[in-house]
Tab-separated table of C-alpha atoms and ligand atoms in Angstrom:
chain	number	residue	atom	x	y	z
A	190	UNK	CA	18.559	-16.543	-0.723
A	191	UNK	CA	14.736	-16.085	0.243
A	192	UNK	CA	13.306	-12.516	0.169
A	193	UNK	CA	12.083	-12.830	3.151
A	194	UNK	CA	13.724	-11.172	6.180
A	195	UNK	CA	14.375	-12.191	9.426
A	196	UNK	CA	12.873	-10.702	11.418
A	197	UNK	CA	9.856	-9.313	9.654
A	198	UNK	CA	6.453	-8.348	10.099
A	199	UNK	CA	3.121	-9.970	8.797
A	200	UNK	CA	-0.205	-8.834	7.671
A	201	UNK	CA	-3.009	-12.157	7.190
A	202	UNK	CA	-6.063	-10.668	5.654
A	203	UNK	CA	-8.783	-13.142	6.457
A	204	UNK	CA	-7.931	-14.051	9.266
A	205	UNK	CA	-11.573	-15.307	10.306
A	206	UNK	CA	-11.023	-17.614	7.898
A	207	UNK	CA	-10.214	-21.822	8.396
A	208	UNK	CA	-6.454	-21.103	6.734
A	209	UNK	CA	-6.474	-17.434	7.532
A	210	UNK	CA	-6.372	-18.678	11.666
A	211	UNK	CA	-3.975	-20.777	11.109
A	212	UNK	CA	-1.660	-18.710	9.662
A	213	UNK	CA	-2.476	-16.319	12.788
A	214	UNK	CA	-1.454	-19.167	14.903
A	215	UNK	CA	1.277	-19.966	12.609
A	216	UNK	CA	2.877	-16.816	12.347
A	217	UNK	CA	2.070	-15.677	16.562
A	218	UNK	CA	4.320	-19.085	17.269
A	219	UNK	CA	7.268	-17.933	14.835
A	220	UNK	CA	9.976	-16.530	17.342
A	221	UNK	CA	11.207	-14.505	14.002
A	222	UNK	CA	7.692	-12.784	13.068
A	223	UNK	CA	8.042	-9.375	14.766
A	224	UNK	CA	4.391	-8.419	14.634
A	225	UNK	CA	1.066	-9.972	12.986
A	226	UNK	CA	-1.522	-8.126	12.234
A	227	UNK	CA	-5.090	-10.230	11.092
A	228	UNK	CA	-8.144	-8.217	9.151
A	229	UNK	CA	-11.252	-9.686	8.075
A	230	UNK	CA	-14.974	-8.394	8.060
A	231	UNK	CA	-15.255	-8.553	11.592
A	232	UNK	CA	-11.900	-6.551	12.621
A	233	UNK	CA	-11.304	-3.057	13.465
A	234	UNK	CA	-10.467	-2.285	10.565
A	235	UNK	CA	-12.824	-4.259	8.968
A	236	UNK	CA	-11.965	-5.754	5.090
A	237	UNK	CA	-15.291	-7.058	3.204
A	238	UNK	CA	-15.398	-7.554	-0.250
A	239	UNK	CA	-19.155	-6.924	-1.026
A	240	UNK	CA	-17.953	-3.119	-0.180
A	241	UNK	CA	-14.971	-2.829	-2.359
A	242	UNK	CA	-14.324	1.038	-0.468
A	243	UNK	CA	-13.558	-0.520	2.718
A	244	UNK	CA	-10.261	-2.600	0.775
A	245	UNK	CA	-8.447	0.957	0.413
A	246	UNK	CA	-9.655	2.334	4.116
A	247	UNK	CA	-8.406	-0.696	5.564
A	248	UNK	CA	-5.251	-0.281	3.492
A	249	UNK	CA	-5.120	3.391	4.753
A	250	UNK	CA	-5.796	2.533	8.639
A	251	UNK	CA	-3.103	0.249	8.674
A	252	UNK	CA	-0.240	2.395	7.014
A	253	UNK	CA	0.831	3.308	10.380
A	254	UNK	CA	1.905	-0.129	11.217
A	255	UNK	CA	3.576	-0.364	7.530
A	256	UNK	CA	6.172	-2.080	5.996
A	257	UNK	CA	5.078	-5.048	6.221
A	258	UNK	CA	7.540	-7.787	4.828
A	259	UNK	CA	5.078	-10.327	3.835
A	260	UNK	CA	0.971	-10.119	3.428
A	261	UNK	CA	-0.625	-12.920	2.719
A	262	UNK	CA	-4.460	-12.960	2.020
A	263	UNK	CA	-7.091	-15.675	2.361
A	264	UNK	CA	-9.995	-14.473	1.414
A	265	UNK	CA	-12.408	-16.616	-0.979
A	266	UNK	CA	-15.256	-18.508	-1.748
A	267	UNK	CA	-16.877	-21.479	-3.313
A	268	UNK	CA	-20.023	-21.898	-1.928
A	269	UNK	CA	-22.707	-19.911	-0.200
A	270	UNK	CA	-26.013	-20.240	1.530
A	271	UNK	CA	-27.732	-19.800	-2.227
A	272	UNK	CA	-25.618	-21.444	-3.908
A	273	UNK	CA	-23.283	-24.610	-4.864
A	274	UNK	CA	-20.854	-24.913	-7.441
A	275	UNK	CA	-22.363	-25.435	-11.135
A	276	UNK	CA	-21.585	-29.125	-12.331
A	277	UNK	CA	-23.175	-28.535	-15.656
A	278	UNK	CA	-24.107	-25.429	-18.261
A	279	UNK	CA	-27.244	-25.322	-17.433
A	280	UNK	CA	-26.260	-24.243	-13.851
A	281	UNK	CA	-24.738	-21.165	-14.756
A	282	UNK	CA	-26.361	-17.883	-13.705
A	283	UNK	CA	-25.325	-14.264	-13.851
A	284	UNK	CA	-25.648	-13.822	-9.913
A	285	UNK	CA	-23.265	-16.702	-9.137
A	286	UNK	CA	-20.722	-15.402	-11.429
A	287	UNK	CA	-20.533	-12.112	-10.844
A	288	UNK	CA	-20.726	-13.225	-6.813
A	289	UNK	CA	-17.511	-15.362	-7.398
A	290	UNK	CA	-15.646	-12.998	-9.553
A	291	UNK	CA	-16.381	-10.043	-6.684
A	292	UNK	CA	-15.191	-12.544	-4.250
A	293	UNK	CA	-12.446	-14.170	-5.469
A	294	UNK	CA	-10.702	-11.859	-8.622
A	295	UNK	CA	-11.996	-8.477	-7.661
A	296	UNK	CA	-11.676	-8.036	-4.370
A	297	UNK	CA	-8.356	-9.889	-4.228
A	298	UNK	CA	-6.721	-7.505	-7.346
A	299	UNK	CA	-8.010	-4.459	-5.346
A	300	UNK	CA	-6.386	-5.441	-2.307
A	301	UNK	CA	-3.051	-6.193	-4.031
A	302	UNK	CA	-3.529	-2.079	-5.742
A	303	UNK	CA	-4.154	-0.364	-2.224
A	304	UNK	CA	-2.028	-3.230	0.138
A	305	UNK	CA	0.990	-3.058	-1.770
A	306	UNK	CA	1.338	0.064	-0.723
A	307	UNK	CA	2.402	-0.981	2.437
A	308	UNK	CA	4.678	-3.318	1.535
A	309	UNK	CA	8.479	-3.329	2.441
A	310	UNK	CA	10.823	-1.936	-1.184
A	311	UNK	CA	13.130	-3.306	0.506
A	312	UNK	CA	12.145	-7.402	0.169
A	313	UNK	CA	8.363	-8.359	1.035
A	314	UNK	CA	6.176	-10.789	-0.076
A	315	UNK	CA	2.767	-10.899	-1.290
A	316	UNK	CA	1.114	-14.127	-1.715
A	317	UNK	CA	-2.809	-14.767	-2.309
A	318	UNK	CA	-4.723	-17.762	-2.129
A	319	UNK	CA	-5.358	-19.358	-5.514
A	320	UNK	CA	-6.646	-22.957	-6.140
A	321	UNK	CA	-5.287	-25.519	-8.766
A	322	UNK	CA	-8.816	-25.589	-10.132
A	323	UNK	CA	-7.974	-22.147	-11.745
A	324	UNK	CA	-5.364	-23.554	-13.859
A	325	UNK	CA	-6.709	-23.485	-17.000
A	326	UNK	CA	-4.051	-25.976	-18.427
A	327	UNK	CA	-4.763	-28.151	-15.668
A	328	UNK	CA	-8.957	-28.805	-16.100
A	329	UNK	CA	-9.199	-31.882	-16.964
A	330	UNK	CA	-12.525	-32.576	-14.997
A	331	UNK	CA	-14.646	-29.370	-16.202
A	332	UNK	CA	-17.621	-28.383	-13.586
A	333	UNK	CA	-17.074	-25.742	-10.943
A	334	UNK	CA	-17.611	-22.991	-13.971
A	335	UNK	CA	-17.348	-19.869	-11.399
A	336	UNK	CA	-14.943	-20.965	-9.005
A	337	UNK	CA	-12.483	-22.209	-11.740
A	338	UNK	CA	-13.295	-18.560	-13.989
A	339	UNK	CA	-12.869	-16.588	-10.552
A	340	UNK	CA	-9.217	-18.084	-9.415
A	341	UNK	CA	-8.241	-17.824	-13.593
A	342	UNK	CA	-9.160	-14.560	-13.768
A	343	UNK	CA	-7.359	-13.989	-10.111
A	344	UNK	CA	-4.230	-15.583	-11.549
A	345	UNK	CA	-3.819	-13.086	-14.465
A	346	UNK	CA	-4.421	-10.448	-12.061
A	347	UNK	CA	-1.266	-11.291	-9.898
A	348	UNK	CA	0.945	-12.700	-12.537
A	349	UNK	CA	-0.035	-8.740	-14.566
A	350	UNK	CA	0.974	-7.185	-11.025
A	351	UNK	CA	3.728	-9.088	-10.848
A	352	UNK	CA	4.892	-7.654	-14.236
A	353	UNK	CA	4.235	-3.848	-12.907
A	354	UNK	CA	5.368	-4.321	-9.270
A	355	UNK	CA	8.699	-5.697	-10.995
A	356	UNK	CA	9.583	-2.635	-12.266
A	357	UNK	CA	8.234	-0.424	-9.124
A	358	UNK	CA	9.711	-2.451	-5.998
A	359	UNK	CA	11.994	-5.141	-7.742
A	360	UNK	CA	12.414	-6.810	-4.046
A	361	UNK	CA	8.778	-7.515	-4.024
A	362	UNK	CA	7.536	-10.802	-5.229
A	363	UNK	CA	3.480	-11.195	-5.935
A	364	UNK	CA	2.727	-15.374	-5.831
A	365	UNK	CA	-0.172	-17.091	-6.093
A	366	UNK	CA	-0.558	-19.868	-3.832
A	367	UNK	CA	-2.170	-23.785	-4.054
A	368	UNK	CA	-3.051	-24.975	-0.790
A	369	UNK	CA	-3.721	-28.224	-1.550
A	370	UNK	CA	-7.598	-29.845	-0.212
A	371	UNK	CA	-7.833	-28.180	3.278
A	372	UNK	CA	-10.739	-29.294	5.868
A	373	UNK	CA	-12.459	-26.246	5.907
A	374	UNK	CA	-15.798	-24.403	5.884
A	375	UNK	CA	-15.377	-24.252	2.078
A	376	UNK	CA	-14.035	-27.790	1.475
A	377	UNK	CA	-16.782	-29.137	4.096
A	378	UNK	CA	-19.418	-29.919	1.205
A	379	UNK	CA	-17.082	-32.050	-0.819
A	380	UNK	CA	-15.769	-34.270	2.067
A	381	UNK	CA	-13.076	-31.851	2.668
A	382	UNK	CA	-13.923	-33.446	6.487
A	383	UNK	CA	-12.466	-36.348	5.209
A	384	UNK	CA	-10.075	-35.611	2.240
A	385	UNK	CA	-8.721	-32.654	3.829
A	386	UNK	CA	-5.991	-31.564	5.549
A	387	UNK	CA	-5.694	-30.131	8.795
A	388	UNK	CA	-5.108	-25.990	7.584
A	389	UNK	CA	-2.104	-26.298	9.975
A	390	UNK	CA	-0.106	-29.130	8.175
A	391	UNK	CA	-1.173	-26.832	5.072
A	392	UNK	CA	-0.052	-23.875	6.208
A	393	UNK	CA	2.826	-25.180	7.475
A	394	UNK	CA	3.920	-26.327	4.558
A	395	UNK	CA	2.837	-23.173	2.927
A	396	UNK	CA	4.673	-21.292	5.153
A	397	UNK	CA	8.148	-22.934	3.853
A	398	UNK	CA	7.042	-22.311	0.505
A	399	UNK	CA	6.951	-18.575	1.028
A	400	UNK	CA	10.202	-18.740	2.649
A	401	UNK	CA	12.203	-20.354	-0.088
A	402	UNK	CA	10.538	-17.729	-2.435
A	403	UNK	CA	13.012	-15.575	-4.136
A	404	UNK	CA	12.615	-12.370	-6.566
A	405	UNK	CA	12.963	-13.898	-9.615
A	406	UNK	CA	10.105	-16.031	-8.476
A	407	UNK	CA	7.284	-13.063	-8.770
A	408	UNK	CA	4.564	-13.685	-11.425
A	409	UNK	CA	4.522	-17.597	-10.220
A	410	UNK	CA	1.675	-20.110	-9.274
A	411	UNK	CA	2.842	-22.097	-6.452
A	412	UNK	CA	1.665	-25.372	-4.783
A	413	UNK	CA	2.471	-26.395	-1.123
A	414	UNK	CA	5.214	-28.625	-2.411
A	415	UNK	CA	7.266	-26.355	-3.868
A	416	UNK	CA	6.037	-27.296	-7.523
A	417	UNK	CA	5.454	-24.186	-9.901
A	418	UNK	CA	1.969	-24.852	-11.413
A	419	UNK	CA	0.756	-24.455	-14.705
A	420	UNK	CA	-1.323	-20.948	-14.988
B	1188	NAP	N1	-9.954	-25.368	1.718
B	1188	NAP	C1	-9.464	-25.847	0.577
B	1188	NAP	O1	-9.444	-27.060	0.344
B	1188	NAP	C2	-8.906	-24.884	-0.449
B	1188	NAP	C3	-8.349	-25.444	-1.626
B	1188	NAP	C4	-7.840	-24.559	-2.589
B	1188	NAP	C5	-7.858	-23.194	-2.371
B	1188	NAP	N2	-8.410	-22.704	-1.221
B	1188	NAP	C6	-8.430	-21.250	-1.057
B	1188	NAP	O2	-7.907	-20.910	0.214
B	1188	NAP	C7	-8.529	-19.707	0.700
B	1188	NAP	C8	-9.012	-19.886	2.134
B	1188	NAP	O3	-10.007	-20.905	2.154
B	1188	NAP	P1	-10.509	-21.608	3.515
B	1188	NAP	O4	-10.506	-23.063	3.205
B	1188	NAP	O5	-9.761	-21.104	4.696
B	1188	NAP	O6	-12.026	-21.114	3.544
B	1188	NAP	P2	-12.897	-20.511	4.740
B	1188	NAP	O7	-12.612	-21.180	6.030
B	1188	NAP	O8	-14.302	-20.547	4.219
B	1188	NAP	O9	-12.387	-18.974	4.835
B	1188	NAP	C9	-12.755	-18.039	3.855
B	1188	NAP	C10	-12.357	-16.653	4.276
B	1188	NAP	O10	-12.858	-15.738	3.279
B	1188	NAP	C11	-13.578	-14.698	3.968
B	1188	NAP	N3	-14.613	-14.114	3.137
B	1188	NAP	C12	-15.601	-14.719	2.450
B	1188	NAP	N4	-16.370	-13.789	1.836
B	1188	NAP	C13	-15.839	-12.582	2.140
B	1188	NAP	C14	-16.161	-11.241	1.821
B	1188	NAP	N5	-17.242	-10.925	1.075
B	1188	NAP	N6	-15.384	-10.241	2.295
B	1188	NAP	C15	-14.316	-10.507	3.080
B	1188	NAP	N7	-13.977	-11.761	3.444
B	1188	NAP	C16	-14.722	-12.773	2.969
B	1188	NAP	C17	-14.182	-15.396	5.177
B	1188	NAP	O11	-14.610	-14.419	6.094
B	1188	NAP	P3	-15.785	-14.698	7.181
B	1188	NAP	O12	-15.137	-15.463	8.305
B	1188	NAP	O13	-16.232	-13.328	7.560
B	1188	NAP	O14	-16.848	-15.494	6.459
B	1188	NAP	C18	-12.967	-16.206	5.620
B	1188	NAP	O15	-12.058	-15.379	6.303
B	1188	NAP	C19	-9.634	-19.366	-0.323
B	1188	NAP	O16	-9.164	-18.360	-1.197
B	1188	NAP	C20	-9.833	-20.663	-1.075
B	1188	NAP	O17	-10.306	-20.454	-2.392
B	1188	NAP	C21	-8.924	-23.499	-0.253
Protein backbone atom coordinates (compact mmCIF):
# COMPACT_ATOMS: atom_id res chain seq x y z
CA UNK A 1 0.00 0.00 0.00
CA UNK A 2 1.52 3.48 -1.15
CA UNK A 3 1.94 6.21 1.53
CA UNK A 4 0.41 8.39 -0.31
CA UNK A 5 -3.19 9.46 0.41
CA UNK A 6 -5.96 10.07 -1.57
CA UNK A 7 -6.81 12.85 -1.54
CA UNK A 8 -3.79 14.87 -0.55
CA UNK A 9 -2.20 18.03 -0.93
CA UNK A 10 1.09 19.05 -2.82
CA UNK A 11 3.84 21.48 -2.40
CA UNK A 12 6.41 21.70 -5.94
CA UNK A 13 9.25 23.90 -4.96
CA UNK A 14 10.65 25.08 -8.25
CA UNK A 15 8.08 25.39 -9.90
CA UNK A 16 9.68 27.94 -12.51
CA UNK A 17 11.55 25.26 -13.37
CA UNK A 18 11.28 22.89 -16.96
CA UNK A 19 10.17 19.68 -14.53
CA UNK A 20 9.03 21.85 -11.69
CA UNK A 21 5.93 23.18 -14.39
CA UNK A 22 5.20 20.15 -15.25
CA UNK A 23 4.61 18.76 -12.18
CA UNK A 24 2.33 22.02 -11.61
CA UNK A 25 0.48 20.93 -14.61
CA UNK A 26 0.70 17.43 -13.55
CA UNK A 27 -0.53 17.66 -10.24
CA UNK A 28 -3.48 20.84 -11.19
CA UNK A 29 -4.91 17.90 -13.73
CA UNK A 30 -4.99 15.12 -10.87
CA UNK A 31 -8.80 15.03 -9.83
CA UNK A 32 -7.25 13.49 -6.37
CA UNK A 33 -4.62 16.43 -5.58
CA UNK A 34 -6.65 18.64 -3.20
CA UNK A 35 -4.45 21.70 -3.43
CA UNK A 36 -0.91 22.58 -5.13
CA UNK A 37 0.99 25.00 -4.02
CA UNK A 38 4.37 26.04 -6.46
CA UNK A 39 7.45 28.29 -4.88
CA UNK A 40 10.40 29.33 -6.66
CA UNK A 41 12.51 32.67 -6.67
CA UNK A 42 9.96 34.51 -8.31
CA UNK A 43 6.81 33.52 -5.97
CA UNK A 44 5.29 35.18 -3.10
CA UNK A 45 6.92 33.53 -1.02
CA UNK A 46 9.89 33.53 -2.81
CA UNK A 47 12.59 30.30 -2.28
CA UNK A 48 16.28 31.19 -3.67
CA UNK A 49 19.11 29.35 -2.74
CA UNK A 50 21.92 32.02 -3.03
CA UNK A 51 19.97 33.39 0.28
CA UNK A 52 19.80 30.29 2.31
CA UNK A 53 17.37 32.60 5.10
CA UNK A 54 14.65 32.83 2.71
CA UNK A 55 14.45 28.48 2.69
CA UNK A 56 13.10 28.70 6.46
CA UNK A 57 10.76 32.04 5.80
CA UNK A 58 9.31 30.37 2.98
CA UNK A 59 8.93 27.26 5.13
CA UNK A 60 7.34 29.54 7.84
CA UNK A 61 4.86 31.51 5.34
CA UNK A 62 3.51 28.46 4.17
CA UNK A 63 2.74 26.60 7.56
CA UNK A 64 -0.66 27.88 7.32
CA UNK A 65 -1.47 25.85 4.34
CA UNK A 66 0.40 22.73 6.12
CA UNK A 67 0.26 19.27 6.05
CA UNK A 68 1.18 18.74 3.06
CA UNK A 69 1.16 14.95 1.99
CA UNK A 70 3.80 15.05 -0.55
CA UNK A 71 6.60 17.95 -1.46
CA UNK A 72 8.54 17.42 -4.08
CA UNK A 73 11.43 19.86 -5.00
CA UNK A 74 13.17 20.64 -8.28
CA UNK A 75 15.51 22.88 -7.75
CA UNK A 76 19.16 22.45 -9.38
CA UNK A 77 21.77 23.25 -11.57
CA UNK A 78 24.41 22.24 -14.00
CA UNK A 79 25.32 25.01 -15.88
CA UNK A 80 25.33 28.76 -15.67
CA UNK A 81 26.06 31.86 -17.65
CA UNK A 82 29.97 31.50 -16.29
CA UNK A 83 30.22 28.35 -16.39
CA UNK A 84 29.99 24.66 -18.04
CA UNK A 85 30.55 21.49 -16.53
CA UNK A 86 34.42 20.55 -15.96
CA UNK A 87 35.41 17.63 -18.43
CA UNK A 88 38.89 17.46 -17.08
CA UNK A 89 41.03 18.37 -13.63
CA UNK A 90 42.29 21.12 -14.82
CA UNK A 91 38.75 22.65 -15.03
CA UNK A 92 38.07 22.59 -11.54
CA UNK A 93 37.77 25.86 -9.62
CA UNK A 94 36.73 26.78 -6.12
CA UNK A 95 33.80 29.13 -7.41
CA UNK A 96 32.16 26.38 -9.49
CA UNK A 97 32.19 24.04 -6.67
CA UNK A 98 31.15 25.77 -4.00
CA UNK A 99 28.29 27.33 -6.64
CA UNK A 100 27.09 23.67 -7.27
CA UNK A 101 27.28 22.40 -3.80
CA UNK A 102 25.07 25.75 -2.62
CA UNK A 103 22.81 24.86 -5.39
CA UNK A 104 22.32 21.48 -5.48
CA UNK A 105 23.37 19.79 -1.69
CA UNK A 106 22.92 22.83 0.46
CA UNK A 107 20.10 24.40 -0.38
CA UNK A 108 18.23 21.16 -1.03
CA UNK A 109 19.31 19.60 2.78
CA UNK A 110 18.10 22.98 4.22
CA UNK A 111 14.88 22.79 2.65
CA UNK A 112 14.29 19.16 3.70
CA UNK A 113 15.32 20.66 7.80
CA UNK A 114 12.72 23.65 7.68
CA UNK A 115 10.00 21.86 4.90
CA UNK A 116 9.61 18.81 6.73
CA UNK A 117 8.13 20.57 9.12
CA UNK A 118 5.17 20.82 7.27
CA UNK A 119 4.82 17.60 6.31
CA UNK A 120 1.79 15.26 7.09
CA UNK A 121 2.97 12.46 10.46
CA UNK A 122 0.45 10.93 9.30
CA UNK A 123 1.91 9.52 5.59
CA UNK A 124 3.69 12.24 3.27
CA UNK A 125 6.24 12.13 0.95
CA UNK A 126 9.29 13.97 0.30
CA UNK A 127 11.09 13.42 -2.82
CA UNK A 128 14.05 15.69 -4.33
CA UNK A 129 15.52 15.73 -7.57
CA UNK A 130 18.77 13.79 -7.79
CA UNK A 131 20.56 12.69 -11.04
CA UNK A 132 22.15 9.19 -11.79
CA UNK A 133 25.38 11.07 -12.38
CA UNK A 134 25.62 11.33 -8.50
CA UNK A 135 25.87 7.72 -8.07
CA UNK A 136 29.12 7.22 -7.17
CA UNK A 137 28.97 3.38 -7.94
CA UNK A 138 27.57 4.20 -11.14
CA UNK A 139 30.57 6.73 -12.81
CA UNK A 140 31.84 5.01 -15.20
CA UNK A 141 32.44 8.06 -17.59
CA UNK A 142 34.21 10.57 -14.99
CA UNK A 143 33.86 14.48 -16.08
CA UNK A 144 31.08 16.64 -14.69
CA UNK A 145 33.37 16.88 -11.27
CA UNK A 146 30.75 19.44 -9.52
CA UNK A 147 27.58 18.32 -10.69
CA UNK A 148 28.38 14.60 -9.92
CA UNK A 149 30.10 15.86 -6.12
CA UNK A 150 26.88 18.16 -5.66
CA UNK A 151 23.98 15.33 -6.30
CA UNK A 152 26.59 12.71 -4.10
CA UNK A 153 26.82 14.87 -1.49
CA UNK A 154 22.79 15.60 -1.91
CA UNK A 155 22.22 11.85 -1.76
CA UNK A 156 23.88 11.34 1.69
CA UNK A 157 21.99 14.22 2.82
CA UNK A 158 18.50 12.56 2.19
CA UNK A 159 19.41 8.98 2.70
CA UNK A 160 21.01 10.62 6.63
CA UNK A 161 17.41 12.35 6.87
CA UNK A 162 15.87 9.51 5.99
CA UNK A 163 17.58 7.71 8.94
CA UNK A 164 16.40 10.66 11.50
CA UNK A 165 12.95 11.37 9.98
CA UNK A 166 12.45 7.44 10.49
CA UNK A 167 12.45 7.65 13.92
CA UNK A 168 10.51 11.23 14.16
CA UNK A 169 7.47 10.69 11.60
CA UNK A 170 7.82 6.88 10.67
CA UNK A 171 4.93 7.56 7.88
CA UNK A 172 7.24 9.89 6.15
CA UNK A 173 9.42 8.63 3.42
CA UNK A 174 12.50 11.06 2.12
CA UNK A 175 13.49 9.65 -1.76
CA UNK A 176 15.72 10.81 -4.02
CA UNK A 177 14.60 10.85 -7.44
CA UNK A 178 16.32 10.03 -11.23
CA UNK A 179 14.50 11.69 -13.83
CA UNK A 180 15.97 10.24 -16.54
CA UNK A 181 17.54 12.94 -19.66
CA UNK A 182 14.72 15.61 -19.69
CA UNK A 183 14.65 18.45 -22.57
CA UNK A 184 15.23 21.19 -20.47
CA UNK A 185 17.02 24.51 -19.89
CA UNK A 186 19.70 22.43 -18.10
CA UNK A 187 19.86 19.45 -20.51
CA UNK A 188 19.70 22.08 -23.56
CA UNK A 189 23.68 22.22 -23.88
CA UNK A 190 24.13 18.51 -24.20
CA UNK A 191 21.40 17.88 -26.88
CA UNK A 192 18.94 17.37 -24.21
CA UNK A 193 16.72 19.08 -27.37
CA UNK A 194 17.24 15.99 -28.93
CA UNK A 195 17.98 13.16 -26.38
CA UNK A 196 15.49 14.37 -24.04
CA UNK A 197 12.32 13.73 -22.96
CA UNK A 198 9.41 15.78 -22.93
CA UNK A 199 9.39 16.76 -18.69
CA UNK A 200 5.74 15.58 -19.00
CA UNK A 201 6.33 11.88 -20.12
CA UNK A 202 9.06 12.26 -17.21
CA UNK A 203 7.06 13.42 -14.77
CA UNK A 204 4.50 11.30 -15.53
CA UNK A 205 6.27 8.54 -15.02
CA UNK A 206 7.74 10.06 -11.97
CA UNK A 207 4.62 10.70 -10.68
CA UNK A 208 3.74 6.74 -10.52
CA UNK A 209 6.93 6.23 -8.98
CA UNK A 210 6.04 8.35 -5.99
CA UNK A 211 2.81 6.68 -5.79
CA UNK A 212 3.95 3.11 -5.48
CA UNK A 213 6.41 4.46 -2.78
CA UNK A 214 5.91 2.86 0.52
CA UNK A 215 7.58 3.52 4.14
CA UNK A 216 9.96 1.05 4.15
CA UNK A 217 11.13 2.66 0.98
CA UNK A 218 12.65 6.01 2.80
CA UNK A 219 16.47 6.41 2.50
CA UNK A 220 16.13 5.14 -1.38
CA UNK A 221 17.50 6.47 -4.79
CA UNK A 222 14.88 6.02 -7.29
CA UNK A 223 14.77 6.12 -11.14
CA UNK A 224 11.58 6.81 -13.25
CA UNK A 225 11.23 3.11 -13.83
CA UNK A 226 10.78 2.00 -10.66
CA UNK A 227 14.51 0.67 -10.38
CA UNK A 228 16.26 1.44 -6.92
CA UNK A 229 19.67 2.93 -7.95
CA UNK A 230 22.91 2.41 -6.65
CA UNK A 231 23.90 5.48 -4.14
N1 LIG B 1 16.83 17.76 -17.28
C1 LIG B 1 17.48 16.61 -17.08
O1 LIG B 1 17.83 15.90 -18.03
C2 LIG B 1 17.80 16.17 -15.67
C3 LIG B 1 18.46 14.92 -15.51
C4 LIG B 1 18.77 14.51 -14.21
C5 LIG B 1 18.41 15.29 -13.12
N2 LIG B 1 17.78 16.49 -13.33
C6 LIG B 1 17.46 17.28 -12.14
O2 LIG B 1 16.10 17.68 -12.20
C7 LIG B 1 15.93 18.95 -11.54
C8 LIG B 1 15.13 19.91 -12.42
O3 LIG B 1 15.87 20.15 -13.61
P1 LIG B 1 15.22 20.84 -14.91
O4 LIG B 1 15.68 19.99 -16.05
O5 LIG B 1 13.78 21.11 -14.72
O6 LIG B 1 16.06 22.20 -14.96
P2 LIG B 1 15.57 23.71 -15.18
O7 LIG B 1 14.49 23.80 -16.19
O8 LIG B 1 16.84 24.46 -15.43
O9 LIG B 1 14.97 24.12 -13.74
C9 LIG B 1 15.82 24.36 -12.65
C10 LIG B 1 15.05 24.94 -11.50
O10 LIG B 1 15.99 25.27 -10.46
C11 LIG B 1 15.75 26.63 -10.06
N3 LIG B 1 16.94 27.26 -9.53
C12 LIG B 1 18.17 27.36 -10.08
N4 LIG B 1 18.98 28.07 -9.27
C13 LIG B 1 18.25 28.41 -8.18
C14 LIG B 1 18.50 29.14 -6.99
N5 LIG B 1 19.69 29.72 -6.75
N6 LIG B 1 17.51 29.28 -6.08
C15 LIG B 1 16.28 28.75 -6.30
N7 LIG B 1 15.97 28.08 -7.43
C16 LIG B 1 16.95 27.91 -8.34
C17 LIG B 1 15.28 27.32 -11.33
O11 LIG B 1 14.69 28.55 -10.98
P3 LIG B 1 14.60 29.80 -12.01
O12 LIG B 1 13.44 29.50 -12.93
O13 LIG B 1 14.38 30.97 -11.12
O14 LIG B 1 15.93 29.84 -12.74
C18 LIG B 1 14.31 26.26 -11.83
O15 LIG B 1 13.10 26.32 -11.12
C19 LIG B 1 17.35 19.42 -11.17
O16 LIG B 1 17.60 19.14 -9.81
C20 LIG B 1 18.24 18.58 -12.05
O17 LIG B 1 19.53 18.38 -11.49
C21 LIG B 1 17.46 16.95 -14.56
Amino acid sequence: MGLLPHPFRALVIGSSGTIGSAFMELLQNNPSCSMVVGISRQSAPSIDYQIPESIELAAKALASKAPFQLIINTIGVLHSADWMPEKKLDDLNADQLSELMKINAIGPALTIRHFSKLLDSQHSIMATLSAKVGSIEDNRLGGWYGYRASKAALNMLIKTAAIELGRIKPNTALVALHPGTVNSRLSKPFKGEQIGRPALDAVSDLFKVIESIEKQDSGSFLSYSGEKLPW
